[in-house]
Amino acid sequence: MAAEAGETAEQAPARGVGARLLRREDERYLRGRGRFIADMRLTGMLELAFVRSPLAHGRLVRIAKPEGSEERVFAPDDLEGVSGIRADSGLPGFRSSVQPILAGDKVRHVGEPVVACLAETRALAEDLAETVEVEFEELPAVHDMLRARDREASLLHEHWDENAFLETAVDSGFEAAIDGAAAVVTRTYRTARQCMAPLEGRGCLAVWDRQLEQLTLHSSTQMPHIVRTGLAGCLGLDHGQVRVVAPDVGGGFGYKGILLAEEVCAAWLAIRLDRPVRWIEDRREHLIAGANCREHHYEVTGYAAADGELLAVDCRAIVDSGAYSIYPFSACLEAAQVASILPGPYRLRGYRCRTWSVCTNKPPILPFRGVARTGVCFAMELTLDALARELGIAPEEIRRRNLPGPTEMPFTNITNKYFDSGDYPEALRRAVEALDLEGLRARQRRLAESGARRRLGVGLAMFCEQGAHGTSVYHGWGIPMVPGFEQATARLTPDGGLELRVGVQSHGQGMETTLAQVAFEELGVDPARVKLVHGDTALTPYSTGTWGSRCAVMAGGAVAAASAALAGRVRAIAGHLLQAAPEEVVLADGWARAGGGEISLEEVARTWYLKPQLLPPDVDPRGLEATEGYKTVKDTGTFSYACHAVAVEVDLDLGQVALTDYVIVEDAGTMINPLVVDGQVLGGAVQGIGTALFEEMPFDSAGQPLASTLADYHLPVAADLPAIRILHMETPSPLSRFGQKGIGESGAIGPPAAIANAVNDALAPLGAELAEIPLTPERVLRALAAAEARRGPGRGPAGARAAS
């Protein structure tokens, strides 16, 4: 509610940066009033279904369409004037590929679109697809990322010499650092391929406007402007002929951060037929064609001194990048990051890492919440625990020994990551204290001594989240999409409301609330009277979109800059009306005050729009609308961080893992809205728990996905979750406008490492250790059986050593 006339700032409720405002957008979502692609209906609209490849690898021999279906069934050769999707990297040695819109000469993964079918309903389109005959010549499938580069492996792209998009190598003083190491541990880690499973799947609706000669693509996307750029290139259209509009988007997580072949196909069909064309992804399509993230393999060797100082880390990492390089992030996004972020927040004397982005007959890999950080956190944190066990010191102590302290900030680590601010040891201390580690250890001992068939374990994970990456970072990683200045427009409406226009797209982050709070901080317009316009390339400034935990920092900074510029013009007009100097005018709670007088922002706006005769003679002719660009002080990104601490119970008979307590101590810098921060962290943590315990898309030797329904692909539900406790720290970043840091991915990074460390802590006395996620009951039981076999007859569990 806006402040009444005469109400002071102290009397008005907090509404700016730091206020715990309820999310404005939830009103329509909770009442079922959101507008998603599936809610859109247009006259003459056709529904699109695809004949998708049943094979992981094969040549197309023949396509036979049903008779009389020429304007309803389209094969690859029908798509005249359409280019495939190409996303090359700027890194040396990157092998280029083209993702076809419809597979032409060969198919390279199960679920790849081959034929497009149109009808008045989706059911009829699917029926039509069933009548299309497609003949394939099956080829050997490359299903194992560890064997993809073998000489005898079938090549996915015949012009390559091996199935690898890219190889990278980093070496920083490694050999000199390992001399005199008191403990050396080597572990092999593996993370499973996952589906992202947003509540709303992908979808698009394409419309051709004959009058404007313009294509409008309504798409459930995180980055409308990037899709527009890619779509124009594939269709051979000018940018002015393409408009991309994102309505309400029901979750993204990176899954909706690319240009889709299905979008290009729908757009071409809409132009060709001059009828609206819609495609809505169903859940089976999502599971078979969208199993596209987090499949990593690591061989890590850690070196430490006798006192626990971490001397060096050596790593060989393979990332399964799937069949194609996706636009705009490319196939090198994950592996290129692995080499640069594996050391995390720790001090190291030496470091060596070699990575491969391999090509397999699986869907192309996409950036999923946390991107490579979830995998590298898993590998690094489990290695630290293994070193601690080898040295006989506590897991929390080895971390405390190697974390930079607050007096070392800003801290530059061994891969030249610039940690802007923070107190990492304090986050660790608070997490250990909140979990009551001492009490848990006592209970753990009692359970072990009693011979109970369930064992208690405690696990920790420290990590950092680099967000709001700038130009130098993405250019250095070789990513073809390089961000620059983020822009925003602020416009005061004639009744004193505020309209904000931003190029980023909200898909659950609450930006309609938080960006209004930022504007309130500069202009004093009640957030309830702020309208956020986003997701429309025709109305908003160009932006690379929503990815990499950048919106609070970059869009927030841009909105602040535009609002501040507008505030200067408001003060000039208000000062004239109040007979005061502009610098004397204070804007707060919808009012301009100076010299004991006050005037509402509505009256200021009304003067500009409707009473120009009252304006000062030197008024700024640009009026009450301002567009400004923003970059952080350094473009290396902000670094939020967290410590996850978890207690688990492991059932030795069933192999089941139960989470009994979970604490997160996180530092997002200045929190624009703590309620939104909590929501982001909790949501991410649930996804991370799914990664740790449940979610896996296995493939057989023919490259077939084996979890094609939600009966087989287990997503976490409420019964799987503990009551997660979040403790906030606020160390403002010196790089951003209000000190805020990116926080959107943080919750998803730590759970696999913390939970796996807790399970290994519970099983260590039995000699069992796990190094692959998810930590399914089968894997737990196999680890226990292997430990028992190593012990042999007559040896008790207390003397067993952990497996390498």
PDB file of C-alpha atoms in Angstrom, residues 213-217 227-229 231-232 235 237-244 537:
ATOM      1  CA  GLU A 213       6.062  -9.640 -42.827  1.00  0.00           C
ATOM      2  CA  GLN A 214       7.121 -10.652 -39.364  1.00  0.00           C
ATOM      3  CA  LEU A 215       7.328 -13.959 -37.562  1.00  0.00           C
ATOM      4  CA  THR A 216       6.195 -13.994 -33.943  1.00  0.00           C
ATOM      5  CA  LEU A 217       7.375 -16.959 -31.923  1.00  0.00           C
ATOM      6  CA  VAL A 227      16.468 -17.270 -29.554  1.00  0.00           C
ATOM      7  CA  ARG A 228      15.568 -14.428 -31.902  1.00  0.00           C
ATOM      8  CA  THR A 229      19.165 -14.130 -33.089  1.00  0.00           C
ATOM      9  CA  LEU A 231      16.098 -18.225 -35.264  1.00  0.00           C
ATOM     10  CA  ALA A 232      16.715 -15.385 -37.708  1.00  0.00           C
ATOM     11  CA  LEU A 235      15.496 -19.039 -41.349  1.00  0.00           C
ATOM     12  CA  LEU A 237      15.355 -13.581 -41.928  1.00  0.00           C
ATOM     13  CA  ASP A 238      16.342 -10.106 -40.794  1.00  0.00           C
ATOM     14  CA  HIS A 239      16.105  -9.538 -37.056  1.00  0.00           C
ATOM     15  CA  GLY A 240      13.318  -7.071 -37.740  1.00  0.00           C
ATOM     16  CA  GLN A 241      11.278  -9.907 -39.211  1.00  0.00           C
ATOM     17  CA  VAL A 242      11.465 -11.976 -36.029  1.00  0.00           C
ATOM     18  CA  ARG A 243       9.789 -11.265 -32.722  1.00  0.00           C
ATOM     19  CA  VAL A 244      10.109 -13.674 -29.799  1.00  0.00           C
ATOM     20  CA  THR A 537      12.003  -8.749 -28.011  1.00  0.00           C
TER      21      THR A 537
END
